Amino acid sequence: MSDEFQLMGKRALVTGATRGLGRAMAEGLARAGARVVITGRKQDACDNAAKEIAATTGQEVIGMACHMGDWNQIDRLSDEIDSRFGALDILVNNAGINPAFMPVCDITSEFFDKLYAVNVKGPMRLAARVAPKMGAAGGGSIINVITVGAYVGGPGIGAYSSSKAALLNLTKVMATEWASQGIRVNALAPGPFMTDMMRGAAANLPAFSEATKNATLQKRIADPSEIVGSVLYLASDASSFVTGEDLRVTGGMSAS
Ligand SMILES: NC(=O)c1ccc[n+]([C@@H]2O[C@H](COP(=O)([O-])OP(=O)(O)OC[C@H]3O[C@@H](n4cnc5c(N)ncnc54)[C@H](OP(=O)(O)O)[C@@H]3O)[C@@H](O)[C@H]2O)c1
């Protein structure tokens, strides 16, 4: 690996990394040399994933349970990271949910609040807790995972896609507020990847995965491992002059 992509000695946190894209990202960061904290909602799932990633990469990987929709749990997570791990160099706000397709007329108050709590409020709070220490330690990289749907919306995904559009906007706000502390903040917008989220969507709407696949230029749904290069780029010095930007990893999906 060329020097700009090395992460030796760096400390990273990836939320929602017990499986799916977060798990692939955590493995990729560890392989590049970072020590990694991973989160999910349940401690045993975090411990199992951490143990497996540590075994395959030879890096220190710690699992810490944290529900990203719970402000107090997020504060506790950041306190625990401070005491057990130290200031972070890399934060990947990856955890996100889209529990159901829901036309706007059917969206309930509870559904909307739950989705925005996990997809917007949680990542914002975590970044707010991480940034001061990251800045005091010399800077770092924050990556907010959105979706290609944040640019275009689509039927049945209004709560989800608008929450990710809000996170995209917050990414740009954070980048302006923290640039002077050496913190870069960027959004990563995946297209279709074969994870439990995609399998759930396909089960709810059988035509979904076929339509999504056909909307890419490559006519396929990606493997989670294909997100790793983009995360390493945004996390490392390879993107040292990139902040307040959004990177689409979509196999050529149109975003307009
Ligand atoms: N897959 C795609 O095609 C696709 C496309 C565009 C964007 N994305 C975005 O990419 C990110 C990852 O998606 P994915 O497909 O990998 O999802 P996934 O397969 O459903 O995995 C989600 C991960 O987040 C964790 N998680 C779920 N709810 C959580 C909560 N409330 N608090 C903390 N952790 C939670 C899960 O762990 P536990 O169950 O152990 O808690 C799991 O590790 C999401 O932000 C998603 O919106 C995905």
XYZ file of N, CA and C and ligand atoms in Angstrom:
816
model
N 0.850 -1.199 0.000
C 0.000 0.000 0.000
C 0.886 1.249 0.000
N 0.574 2.234 -0.845
C 1.420 3.421 -0.892
C 1.242 4.233 0.399
N 2.271 5.037 0.730
C 2.340 5.684 2.036
C 1.120 6.537 2.375
N 0.546 7.215 1.373
C -0.587 8.122 1.679
C -1.783 7.383 2.264
N -1.879 6.084 1.995
C -3.042 5.331 2.458
C -2.790 4.604 3.792
N -1.542 4.674 4.274
C -1.207 3.970 5.513
C -1.945 4.575 6.697
N -2.359 3.746 7.630
C -3.046 4.235 8.832
C -2.369 3.699 10.099
N -1.075 3.390 9.980
C -0.344 2.845 11.133
C -0.448 3.789 12.327
N -0.833 3.254 13.478
C -0.884 4.055 14.701
C -2.132 4.911 14.825
N -2.994 4.908 13.835
C -4.224 5.715 13.896
C -5.290 4.977 14.696
N -6.181 5.764 15.287
C -7.288 5.194 16.054
C -8.607 5.534 15.357
N -9.398 4.505 15.089
C -10.628 4.698 14.302
C -11.845 4.144 15.034
N -12.976 4.756 14.793
C -14.267 4.252 15.275
C -15.188 4.101 14.073
N -15.788 2.919 13.938
C -16.787 2.694 12.890
C -18.082 2.281 13.573
N -19.144 3.049 13.400
C -20.429 2.678 13.998
C -21.146 1.690 13.088
N -21.930 0.812 13.723
C -22.680 -0.171 12.933
C -21.760 -1.082 12.156
N -20.803 -1.676 12.863
C -19.780 -2.471 12.161
C -19.818 -3.942 12.546
N -20.950 -4.414 13.074
C -21.052 -5.845 13.364
C -21.256 -6.648 12.078
N -21.747 -5.984 11.030
C -21.990 -6.659 9.748
C -22.074 -5.604 8.647
N -22.313 -6.053 7.435
C -22.560 -5.133 6.319
C -21.374 -4.240 5.961
N -21.690 -3.035 5.492
C -20.644 -2.124 5.029
C -19.706 -1.723 6.161
N -20.269 -1.510 7.366
C -19.433 -1.094 8.493
C -18.391 -2.134 8.830
N -18.789 -3.370 8.785
C -17.852 -4.465 9.075
C -16.707 -4.476 8.050
N -17.068 -4.339 6.771
C -16.031 -4.300 5.719
C -15.111 -3.101 5.918
N -15.691 -1.954 6.288
C -14.879 -0.746 6.510
C -13.912 -0.956 7.672
N -14.433 -1.539 8.774
C -13.586 -1.753 9.956
C -12.429 -2.685 9.617
N -12.720 -3.729 8.848
C -11.650 -4.662 8.449
C -10.614 -3.952 7.581
N -11.090 -3.138 6.670
C -10.178 -2.417 5.769
C -9.291 -1.448 6.535
N -9.874 -0.729 7.492
C -9.090 0.224 8.285
C -8.049 -0.513 9.126
N -8.456 -1.646 9.704
C -7.521 -2.427 10.521
C -6.393 -2.976 9.653
N -6.731 -3.451 8.469
C -5.695 -3.979 7.564
C -4.689 -2.897 7.175
N -5.163 -1.644 7.122
C -4.257 -0.536 6.768
C -3.450 -0.062 7.973
N -3.686 -0.689 9.132
C -2.825 -0.403 10.281
C -3.506 0.273 11.452
N -4.794 0.622 11.309
C -5.476 1.344 12.402
C -5.936 0.404 13.506
N -5.956 0.943 14.718
C -6.651 0.273 15.819
C -8.096 0.743 15.728
N -9.037 -0.180 15.921
C -10.422 0.149 15.578
C -11.388 -0.191 16.713
N -12.281 0.748 17.012
C -13.454 0.468 17.859
C -14.641 0.270 16.933
N -15.410 -0.786 17.165
C -16.620 -0.993 16.375
C -17.836 -0.973 17.309
N -18.952 -0.528 16.756
C -20.184 -0.518 17.550
C -21.326 -1.205 16.812
N -22.322 -1.534 17.611
C -23.605 -2.046 17.156
C -24.500 -1.944 18.380
N -25.710 -2.470 18.295
C -26.605 -2.287 19.446
C -26.338 -3.263 20.579
N -25.794 -4.450 20.256
C -25.641 -5.482 21.294
C -24.167 -5.787 21.548
N -23.828 -5.863 22.845
C -22.418 -6.054 23.199
C -21.870 -7.384 22.668
N -22.672 -8.462 22.743
C -22.102 -9.753 22.307
C -21.819 -9.755 20.800
N -22.688 -9.131 20.023
C -22.434 -9.051 18.570
C -21.187 -8.209 18.299
N -21.006 -7.145 19.072
C -19.803 -6.304 18.906
C -18.551 -7.095 19.263
N -18.622 -7.832 20.377
C -17.460 -8.618 20.815
C -17.095 -9.668 19.775
N -18.107 -10.365 19.251
C -17.835 -11.413 18.256
C -17.186 -10.838 16.995
N -17.767 -9.746 16.509
C -17.217 -9.142 15.279
C -15.812 -8.616 15.544
N -15.603 -8.002 16.712
C -14.282 -7.441 17.033
C -13.237 -8.557 17.073
N -13.624 -9.672 17.693
C -12.682 -10.788 17.804
C -12.316 -11.315 16.409
N -13.319 -11.439 15.545
C -13.054 -11.970 14.198
C -12.184 -11.004 13.377
N -12.474 -9.717 13.486
C -11.677 -8.749 12.702
C -10.239 -8.713 13.228
N -10.090 -8.781 14.544
C -8.740 -8.796 15.130
C -7.974 -10.025 14.646
N -8.679 -11.167 14.578
C -8.009 -12.408 14.166
C -7.558 -12.335 12.708
N -8.364 -11.722 11.846
C -7.987 -11.708 10.422
C -6.991 -10.589 10.099
N -6.925 -9.561 10.946
C -6.054 -8.425 10.597
C -4.834 -8.291 11.505
N -4.882 -8.937 12.676
C -3.767 -8.802 13.619
C -3.740 -7.478 14.349
N -4.818 -6.696 14.245
C -4.883 -5.387 14.906
C -5.718 -5.443 16.180
N -5.551 -4.435 17.026
C -6.429 -4.296 18.182
C -7.803 -3.814 17.692
N -8.842 -4.573 18.028
C -10.209 -4.187 17.654
C -11.082 -4.361 18.899
N -11.794 -3.310 19.264
C -12.606 -3.330 20.486
C -14.070 -3.136 20.112
N -14.936 -3.937 20.699
C -16.378 -3.790 20.469
C -17.030 -3.058 21.632
N -17.818 -2.027 21.330
C -18.535 -1.282 22.367
C -19.968 -1.073 21.895
N -20.929 -1.596 22.659
C -22.333 -1.437 22.258
C -22.768 0.015 22.405
N -23.535 0.489 21.430
C -24.090 1.848 21.516
C -25.242 1.959 20.520
N -26.422 2.279 21.011
C -27.565 2.539 20.130
C -27.432 3.957 19.599
N -27.327 4.080 18.282
C -27.065 5.400 17.699
C -28.280 6.328 17.746
N -29.405 5.806 18.195
C -30.571 6.670 18.367
C -30.712 7.174 19.793
N -29.715 6.923 20.627
C -29.815 7.273 22.046
C -28.683 8.239 22.428
N -29.057 9.489 22.609
C -28.097 10.575 22.893
C -27.197 10.224 24.085
N -27.802 9.688 25.161
C -27.022 9.386 26.365
C -26.034 8.249 26.133
N -26.453 7.237 25.369
C -25.523 6.135 25.066
C -24.347 6.638 24.232
N -24.617 7.580 23.361
C -23.539 8.138 22.531
C -22.536 8.905 23.410
N -23.051 9.654 24.355
C -22.148 10.362 25.275
C -21.316 9.367 26.083
N -21.963 8.279 26.518
C -21.219 7.268 27.288
C -20.151 6.597 26.423
N -20.508 6.321 25.152
C -19.535 5.723 24.228
C -18.307 6.626 24.087
N -18.540 7.903 23.882
C -17.382 8.780 23.659
C -16.550 8.902 24.935
N -17.185 8.884 26.103
C -16.416 8.899 27.360
C -15.568 7.635 27.491
N -16.191 6.494 27.139
C -15.468 5.222 27.275
C -14.285 5.161 26.298
N -14.496 5.680 25.099
C -13.392 5.701 24.123
C -12.268 6.589 24.642
N -12.623 7.730 25.222
C -11.586 8.618 25.771
C -10.749 7.894 26.814
N -11.429 7.157 27.700
C -10.668 6.556 28.804
C -9.936 5.276 28.387
N -10.505 4.489 27.457
C -9.864 3.212 27.102
C -8.973 3.297 25.884
N -9.159 4.339 25.053
C -8.580 4.317 23.710
C -7.828 5.612 23.389
N -8.333 6.729 23.869
C -7.728 8.033 23.567
C -8.422 8.720 22.405
N -7.909 9.891 22.023
C -8.538 10.693 20.959
C -8.541 9.926 19.642
N -9.639 10.041 18.921
C -9.763 9.349 17.633
C -9.124 10.170 16.509
N -8.561 9.462 15.540
C -8.084 10.091 14.302
C -9.132 9.969 13.199
N -9.972 8.940 13.300
C -10.940 8.635 12.231
C -12.273 8.250 12.868
N -13.331 8.904 12.434
C -14.692 8.490 12.829
C -15.474 8.199 11.559
N -16.041 6.998 11.477
C -16.949 6.683 10.367
C -18.348 6.520 10.944
N -19.189 7.493 10.688
C -20.593 7.433 11.091
C -21.328 6.591 10.053
N -21.278 5.269 10.248
C -21.842 4.358 9.239
C -23.235 3.852 9.592
N -23.505 3.624 10.895
C -24.795 3.018 11.271
C -25.949 3.846 10.708
N -26.887 3.158 10.094
C -28.053 3.840 9.540
C -29.146 2.816 9.315
N -30.385 3.265 9.327
C -31.502 2.325 9.173
C -32.502 2.819 8.131
N -33.162 1.847 7.528
C -34.308 2.122 6.650
C -35.271 0.958 6.842
N -36.001 0.951 7.971
C -36.743 -0.244 8.376
C -37.845 -0.674 7.417
N -38.404 0.251 6.649
C -39.527 -0.121 5.762
C -39.693 0.924 4.671
N -40.217 0.480 3.526
C -40.662 1.446 2.520
C -41.934 2.089 3.045
N -42.038 3.397 2.963
C -43.152 4.100 3.596
C -43.510 5.342 2.777
N -44.610 5.272 2.012
C -45.032 6.477 1.292
C -45.271 7.624 2.275
N -45.053 8.831 1.825
C -45.134 10.001 2.716
C -46.446 10.017 3.501
N -47.561 9.673 2.848
C -48.861 9.733 3.542
C -48.963 8.725 4.683
N -48.103 7.695 4.673
C -48.166 6.660 5.723
C -47.148 6.868 6.842
N -46.257 7.837 6.683
C -45.200 8.005 7.693
C -45.825 8.462 9.010
N -45.515 7.711 10.067
C -46.012 8.077 11.393
C -44.963 8.917 12.124
N -45.426 9.564 13.173
C -44.521 10.369 13.987
C -43.408 9.491 14.569
N -43.793 8.287 15.031
C -42.812 7.390 15.660
C -41.767 6.917 14.633
N -42.244 6.558 13.443
C -41.332 6.079 12.396
C -40.318 7.168 12.035
N -40.834 8.361 11.826
C -39.979 9.483 11.425
C -38.940 9.784 12.512
N -39.406 9.846 13.766
C -38.490 10.199 14.865
C -37.400 9.139 15.036
N -37.795 7.861 14.929
C -36.825 6.781 15.106
C -35.747 6.842 14.006
N -36.218 7.037 12.794
C -35.291 7.055 11.672
C -34.330 8.254 11.742
N -34.888 9.421 12.054
C -34.028 10.609 12.156
C -33.102 10.541 13.366
N -33.545 9.867 14.453
C -32.690 9.739 15.640
C -31.420 8.965 15.294
N -31.576 7.872 14.550
C -30.421 7.025 14.228
C -29.604 7.617 13.065
N -30.283 8.151 12.071
C -29.594 8.559 10.836
C -29.045 9.978 10.859
N -29.613 10.841 11.726
C -29.187 12.252 11.720
C -28.686 12.712 13.097
N -29.578 12.587 14.093
C -29.243 13.136 15.406
C -28.048 12.405 16.028
N -28.049 11.064 15.922
C -26.965 10.271 16.506
C -25.601 10.598 15.885
N -25.481 10.530 14.548
C -24.194 10.864 13.934
C -23.731 12.293 14.255
N -24.687 13.224 14.307
C -24.315 14.606 14.636
C -23.751 14.678 16.060
N -24.454 14.011 17.004
C -24.003 14.062 18.394
C -22.639 13.391 18.558
N -22.462 12.240 17.904
C -21.188 11.524 18.037
C -20.041 12.379 17.479
N -20.260 12.965 16.313
C -19.220 13.821 15.733
C -18.926 15.002 16.664
N -19.976 15.556 17.272
C -19.790 16.701 18.170
C -18.973 16.313 19.400
N -19.138 15.084 19.870
C -18.360 14.623 21.031
C -16.922 14.283 20.643
N -16.721 13.780 19.441
C -15.401 13.326 19.002
C -14.518 14.503 18.553
N -15.122 15.483 17.878
C -14.334 16.528 17.205
C -13.428 17.343 18.143
N -13.886 17.784 19.311
C -12.992 18.625 20.128
C -11.681 17.922 20.481
N -11.785 16.629 20.838
C -10.552 15.905 21.210
C -9.721 15.588 19.972
N -10.395 15.271 18.885
C -9.683 15.023 17.624
C -8.906 16.281 17.232
N -9.558 17.429 17.348
C -8.912 18.697 16.990
C -7.744 19.006 17.915
N -7.945 18.788 19.224
C -6.880 19.081 20.194
C -5.673 18.185 19.966
N -5.908 16.988 19.410
C -4.802 16.046 19.157
C -4.163 16.268 17.779
N -4.604 17.285 17.050
C -3.948 17.603 15.780
C -4.802 17.408 14.544
N -6.043 16.911 14.716
C -6.942 16.787 13.570
C -7.273 15.350 13.232
N -8.002 15.159 12.156
C -8.414 13.817 11.763
C -9.452 13.871 10.653
N -10.112 12.745 10.453
C -11.076 12.618 9.356
C -12.393 12.038 9.866
N -13.479 12.712 9.536
C -14.821 12.212 9.868
C -15.534 11.907 8.551
N -16.099 10.711 8.480
C -16.794 10.270 7.264
C -18.235 9.949 7.646
N -19.177 10.628 7.019
C -20.596 10.366 7.263
C -21.162 9.571 6.086
N -21.700 8.397 6.382
C -22.208 7.536 5.312
C -23.653 7.935 5.002
N -23.883 8.335 3.756
C -25.236 8.738 3.336
C -25.745 7.705 2.331
N -26.337 8.112 1.261
C -26.792 7.204 0.205
C -26.962 8.015 -1.074
N -26.873 7.345 -2.197
C -27.119 8.048 -3.460
C -28.550 8.605 -3.482
N -29.447 7.963 -2.691
C -30.831 8.452 -2.592
C -30.946 9.825 -1.967
N -29.913 10.276 -1.277
C -29.943 11.608 -0.655
C -30.070 12.710 -1.703
N -29.627 12.432 -2.944
C -29.650 13.455 -3.997
C -30.963 13.460 -4.759
N -31.618 12.302 -4.809
C -32.761 12.182 -5.717
C -34.074 11.810 -5.041
N -34.031 11.222 -3.861
C -35.266 10.718 -3.268
C -35.820 9.569 -4.087
N -37.077 9.298 -3.905
C -37.704 8.192 -4.635
C -38.927 7.724 -3.873
N -39.856 7.044 -4.549
C -41.093 6.658 -3.868
C -40.836 5.713 -2.698
N -41.447 6.006 -1.564
C -41.376 5.105 -0.408
C -40.152 5.265 0.467
N -39.212 6.135 0.054
C -37.989 6.272 0.868
C -37.821 7.695 1.412
N -38.924 8.430 1.501
C -38.839 9.853 1.868
C -38.171 10.105 3.200
N -38.543 9.330 4.231
C -37.934 9.564 5.548
C -36.445 9.232 5.483
N -36.128 8.100 4.849
C -34.726 7.654 4.766
C -33.875 8.607 3.927
N -34.315 8.870 2.712
C -33.460 9.669 1.831
C -33.331 11.101 2.340
N -34.408 11.642 2.947
C -34.293 13.012 3.472
C -33.398 13.053 4.699
N -33.385 11.970 5.493
C -32.478 11.952 6.657
C -31.029 11.979 6.190
N -30.740 11.268 5.097
C -29.370 11.233 4.586
C -29.012 12.565 3.904
N -30.014 13.225 3.314
C -29.767 14.558 2.752
C -29.429 15.533 3.882
N -30.095 15.361 5.021
C -29.787 16.210 6.183
C -28.365 15.936 6.665
N -27.965 14.671 6.645
C -26.600 14.339 7.089
C -25.558 14.884 6.106
N -25.917 14.912 4.827
C -25.011 15.515 3.836
C -24.818 16.999 4.143
N -25.915 17.676 4.438
C -25.810 19.100 4.754
C -25.000 19.313 6.029
N -25.253 18.480 7.041
C -24.494 18.587 8.290
C -23.006 18.327 8.061
N -22.695 17.445 7.106
C -21.295 17.174 6.766
C -20.603 18.467 6.345
N -21.292 19.227 5.516
C -20.696 20.477 5.020
C -20.585 21.506 6.150
N -21.587 21.529 7.040
C -21.529 22.435 8.196
C -20.343 22.076 9.089
N -20.215 20.782 9.402
C -19.113 20.339 10.275
C -17.766 20.675 9.632
N -17.666 20.472 8.322
C -16.392 20.749 7.636
C -16.001 22.211 7.811
N -16.978 23.113 7.719
C -16.649 24.540 7.869
C -16.290 24.861 9.321
N -17.000 24.245 10.265
C -16.773 24.591 11.673
C -15.448 24.040 12.204
N -14.973 22.931 11.632
C -13.827 22.249 12.244
C -12.560 22.262 11.380
N -12.623 22.909 10.214
C -11.434 22.923 9.328
C -10.237 23.538 10.038
N -10.482 24.573 10.827
C -9.358 25.269 11.485
C -8.672 24.375 12.517
N -9.336 23.286 12.929
C -8.716 22.357 13.880
C -8.059 21.165 13.175
N -7.994 21.224 11.857
C -7.356 20.132 11.117
C -8.258 18.932 10.906
N -9.563 19.149 11.095
C -10.504 18.031 10.899
C -11.152 18.158 9.523
N -11.061 17.078 8.757
C -11.756 17.015 7.471
C -13.042 16.214 7.664
N -14.126 16.687 7.045
C -15.411 15.983 7.177
C -15.988 15.788 5.776
N -16.223 14.536 5.413
C -16.756 14.228 4.082
C -17.887 13.215 4.184
N -18.719 13.195 3.169
C -19.799 12.203 3.092
C -19.434 11.147 2.053
N -19.848 9.923 2.340
C -19.648 8.799 1.416
C -21.039 8.284 1.047
N -21.333 8.290 -0.238
C -22.682 7.954 -0.700
C -22.662 6.635 -1.472
N -23.002 5.518 -0.806
C -23.036 4.251 -1.536
C -24.256 4.150 -2.446
N -24.088 3.410 -3.530
C -25.215 2.911 -4.314
C -25.585 1.555 -3.739
N -26.032 0.604 -4.569
C -26.479 -0.683 -4.028
C -25.348 -1.638 -3.644
N -25.360 -2.090 -2.402
C -24.402 -3.082 -1.886
C -25.193 -4.222 -1.267
N -24.695 -5.437 -1.426
C -25.421 -6.609 -0.932
C -25.161 -6.821 0.561
N -26.017 -6.223 1.368
C -25.949 -6.342 2.828
C -27.347 -6.730 3.320
N -27.474 -6.872 4.648
C -28.797 -7.194 5.199
C -29.810 -6.095 4.873
N -29.346 -4.832 4.825
C -30.270 -3.743 4.482
C -30.831 -3.952 3.077
N -29.960 -4.300 2.143
C -30.397 -4.527 0.756
C -31.271 -5.777 0.675
N -30.898 -6.841 1.412
C -31.707 -8.070 1.392
C -33.098 -7.792 1.952
N -33.178 -6.963 3.019
C -34.473 -6.616 3.610
C -35.331 -5.841 2.623
N -34.703 -4.884 1.921
C -35.447 -4.086 0.940
C -35.969 -4.974 -0.180
N -35.127 -5.911 -0.614
C -35.525 -6.809 -1.712
C -36.662 -7.722 -1.265
N -36.650 -8.133 0.009
C -37.720 -9.005 0.512
C -39.047 -8.255 0.591
N -38.982 -6.968 0.976
C -40.207 -6.156 1.073
C -40.779 -5.815 -0.293
N -39.888 -5.536 -1.212
C -40.288 -5.128 -2.567
C -39.470 -5.958 -3.553
N -39.985 -7.108 -3.997
C -39.191 -8.032 -4.822
C -38.559 -7.386 -6.055
N -39.190 -6.381 -6.626
C -38.618 -5.787 -7.844
C -37.485 -4.819 -7.529
N -37.294 -4.536 -6.238
C -36.376 -3.457 -5.859
C -34.929 -3.719 -6.285
N -34.421 -4.920 -5.933
C -32.993 -5.124 -6.193
C -32.720 -5.190 -7.699
N -33.663 -5.734 -8.469
C -33.482 -5.780 -9.928
C -33.451 -4.356 -10.507
N -34.405 -3.528 -10.039
C -34.475 -2.149 -10.546
C -33.225 -1.377 -10.143
N -32.765 -1.601 -8.909
C -31.581 -0.886 -8.422
C -30.350 -1.297 -9.217
N -30.243 -2.612 -9.432
C -29.117 -3.133 -10.203
C -29.101 -2.499 -11.600
N -30.254 -2.453 -12.227
C -30.329 -1.928 -13.583
C -30.100 -0.430 -13.655
N -30.230 0.245 -12.512
C -29.990 1.696 -12.490
C -28.500 2.026 -12.440
N -27.656 1.024 -12.215
C -26.202 1.269 -12.247
C -25.689 1.051 -13.667
N -24.599 1.711 -14.009
C -23.998 1.477 -15.324
C -23.388 0.080 -15.402
N -22.934 -0.431 -14.253
C -22.281 -1.744 -14.242
C -23.288 -2.897 -14.153
N -24.561 -2.560 -13.980
C -25.645 -3.557 -13.938
C -25.388 -4.638 -12.890
N -25.001 -4.195 -11.694
C -24.785 -5.162 -10.621
C -24.904 -4.492 -9.267
N -25.061 -5.335 -8.248
C -25.052 -4.896 -6.861
C -23.679 -5.250 -6.303
N -23.059 -4.293 -5.621
C -21.662 -4.479 -5.217
C -21.542 -5.354 -3.979
N -20.343 -5.930 -3.830
C -19.991 -6.652 -2.604
C -19.525 -5.612 -1.568
N -19.819 -5.825 -0.268
C -19.387 -4.848 0.749
C -17.888 -4.528 0.707
N -17.068 -5.485 0.280
C -15.620 -5.225 0.236
C -15.282 -4.087 -0.731
N -16.198 -3.779 -1.660
C -15.909 -2.759 -2.663
C -16.053 -1.323 -2.128
N -16.453 -1.184 -0.865
C -16.532 0.151 -0.258
C -15.190 0.537 0.378
N -14.318 -0.452 0.573
C -13.133 -0.239 1.414
C -12.183 0.819 0.838
N -11.920 0.763 -0.452
C -10.970 1.702 -1.057
C -11.372 3.148 -0.823
N -12.666 3.428 -0.926
C -13.151 4.803 -0.746
C -13.009 5.264 0.698
N -13.237 4.339 1.633
C -13.098 4.694 3.049
C -11.623 4.958 3.373
N -10.743 4.113 2.851
C -9.314 4.326 3.098
C -8.878 5.667 2.507
N -9.384 5.990 1.350
C -9.042 7.275 0.717
C -9.473 8.441 1.607
N -10.729 8.421 2.053
C -11.236 9.549 2.853
C -10.620 9.580 4.253
N -10.256 8.412 4.783
C -9.717 8.352 6.149
C -8.254 8.775 6.210
N -7.547 8.657 5.101
C -6.082 8.769 5.128
C -5.600 10.080 4.506
N -4.270 10.257 4.550
C -3.653 11.447 3.949
C -3.825 11.486 2.435
N -4.268 10.374 1.837
C -4.504 10.387 0.386
C -5.538 11.450 0.006
N -6.384 11.832 0.962
C -7.408 12.857 0.675
C -7.164 14.117 1.521
N -5.884 14.453 1.737
C -5.551 15.543 2.668
C -6.136 16.900 2.272
N -6.467 17.115 0.991
C -7.034 18.413 0.554
C -8.518 18.283 0.210
N -9.154 17.264 0.789
C -10.569 17.002 0.483
C -11.381 17.171 1.754
N -12.240 18.175 1.792
C -13.150 18.301 2.935
C -14.428 19.023 2.517
N -15.519 18.668 3.194
C -16.821 19.241 2.839
C -17.361 18.674 1.535
N -16.789 17.531 1.119
C -17.165 16.943 -0.175
C -18.000 15.678 0.040
N -18.535 15.163 -1.036
C -19.241 13.889 -0.984
C -18.751 13.008 -2.128
N -18.489 11.761 -1.773
C -17.944 10.793 -2.739
C -18.997 9.724 -2.995
N -19.380 9.566 -4.259
C -20.400 8.567 -4.635
C -19.724 7.290 -5.096
N -20.188 6.168 -4.534
C -19.633 4.857 -4.909
C -20.817 4.009 -5.340
N -21.167 4.126 -6.611
C -22.486 3.666 -7.052
C -22.478 2.792 -8.293
N -21.310 2.458 -8.809
C -21.300 1.706 -10.064
C -21.892 2.509 -11.218
N -21.872 3.838 -11.065
C -22.343 4.699 -12.143
C -23.827 4.990 -12.107
N -24.400 4.978 -10.915
C -25.832 5.325 -10.810
C -26.017 6.815 -11.025
N -27.046 7.180 -11.696
C -27.317 8.597 -11.901
C -27.818 9.206 -10.594
N -27.303 10.388 -10.261
C -27.735 11.060 -9.029
C -28.476 12.345 -9.357
N -29.134 12.381 -10.516
C -29.918 13.584 -10.831
C -31.221 13.176 -11.495
N -26.437 -1.517 1.576
C -26.680 -0.536 0.728
O -26.982 -0.808 -0.440
C -26.599 0.903 1.145
C -26.810 1.886 0.164
C -26.722 3.210 0.523
C -26.398 3.579 1.803
N -26.201 2.616 2.747
C -25.856 3.074 4.108
O -24.711 2.368 4.559
C -24.771 2.206 5.971
C -24.585 0.731 6.302
O -25.631 0.003 5.677
P -25.624 -1.587 5.573
O -26.268 -1.903 4.285
O -24.304 -2.142 5.904
O -26.670 -1.929 6.746
P -26.922 -3.295 7.530
O -26.449 -4.449 6.743
O -28.341 -3.230 7.939
O -25.991 -3.148 8.816
C -26.272 -2.110 9.726
C -25.254 -2.059 10.828
O -25.651 -0.997 11.709
C -25.917 -1.528 12.999
N -27.079 -0.835 13.546
C -28.380 -0.903 13.145
N -29.133 -0.101 13.890
C -28.298 0.490 14.784
C -28.479 1.426 15.819
N -29.689 1.921 16.126
N -27.411 1.815 16.547
C -26.196 1.299 16.272
N -25.947 0.429 15.303
C -26.998 0.025 14.566
C -26.105 -3.028 12.811
O -25.653 -3.716 13.948
P -26.582 -4.436 15.042
O -27.756 -5.046 14.333
O -25.632 -5.423 15.633
O -26.984 -3.338 15.986
C -25.165 -3.310 11.645
O -23.855 -3.484 12.111
C -26.110 2.777 6.413
O -25.930 4.082 6.895
C -26.936 2.791 5.131
O -27.928 3.785 5.159
C -26.299 1.288 2.454
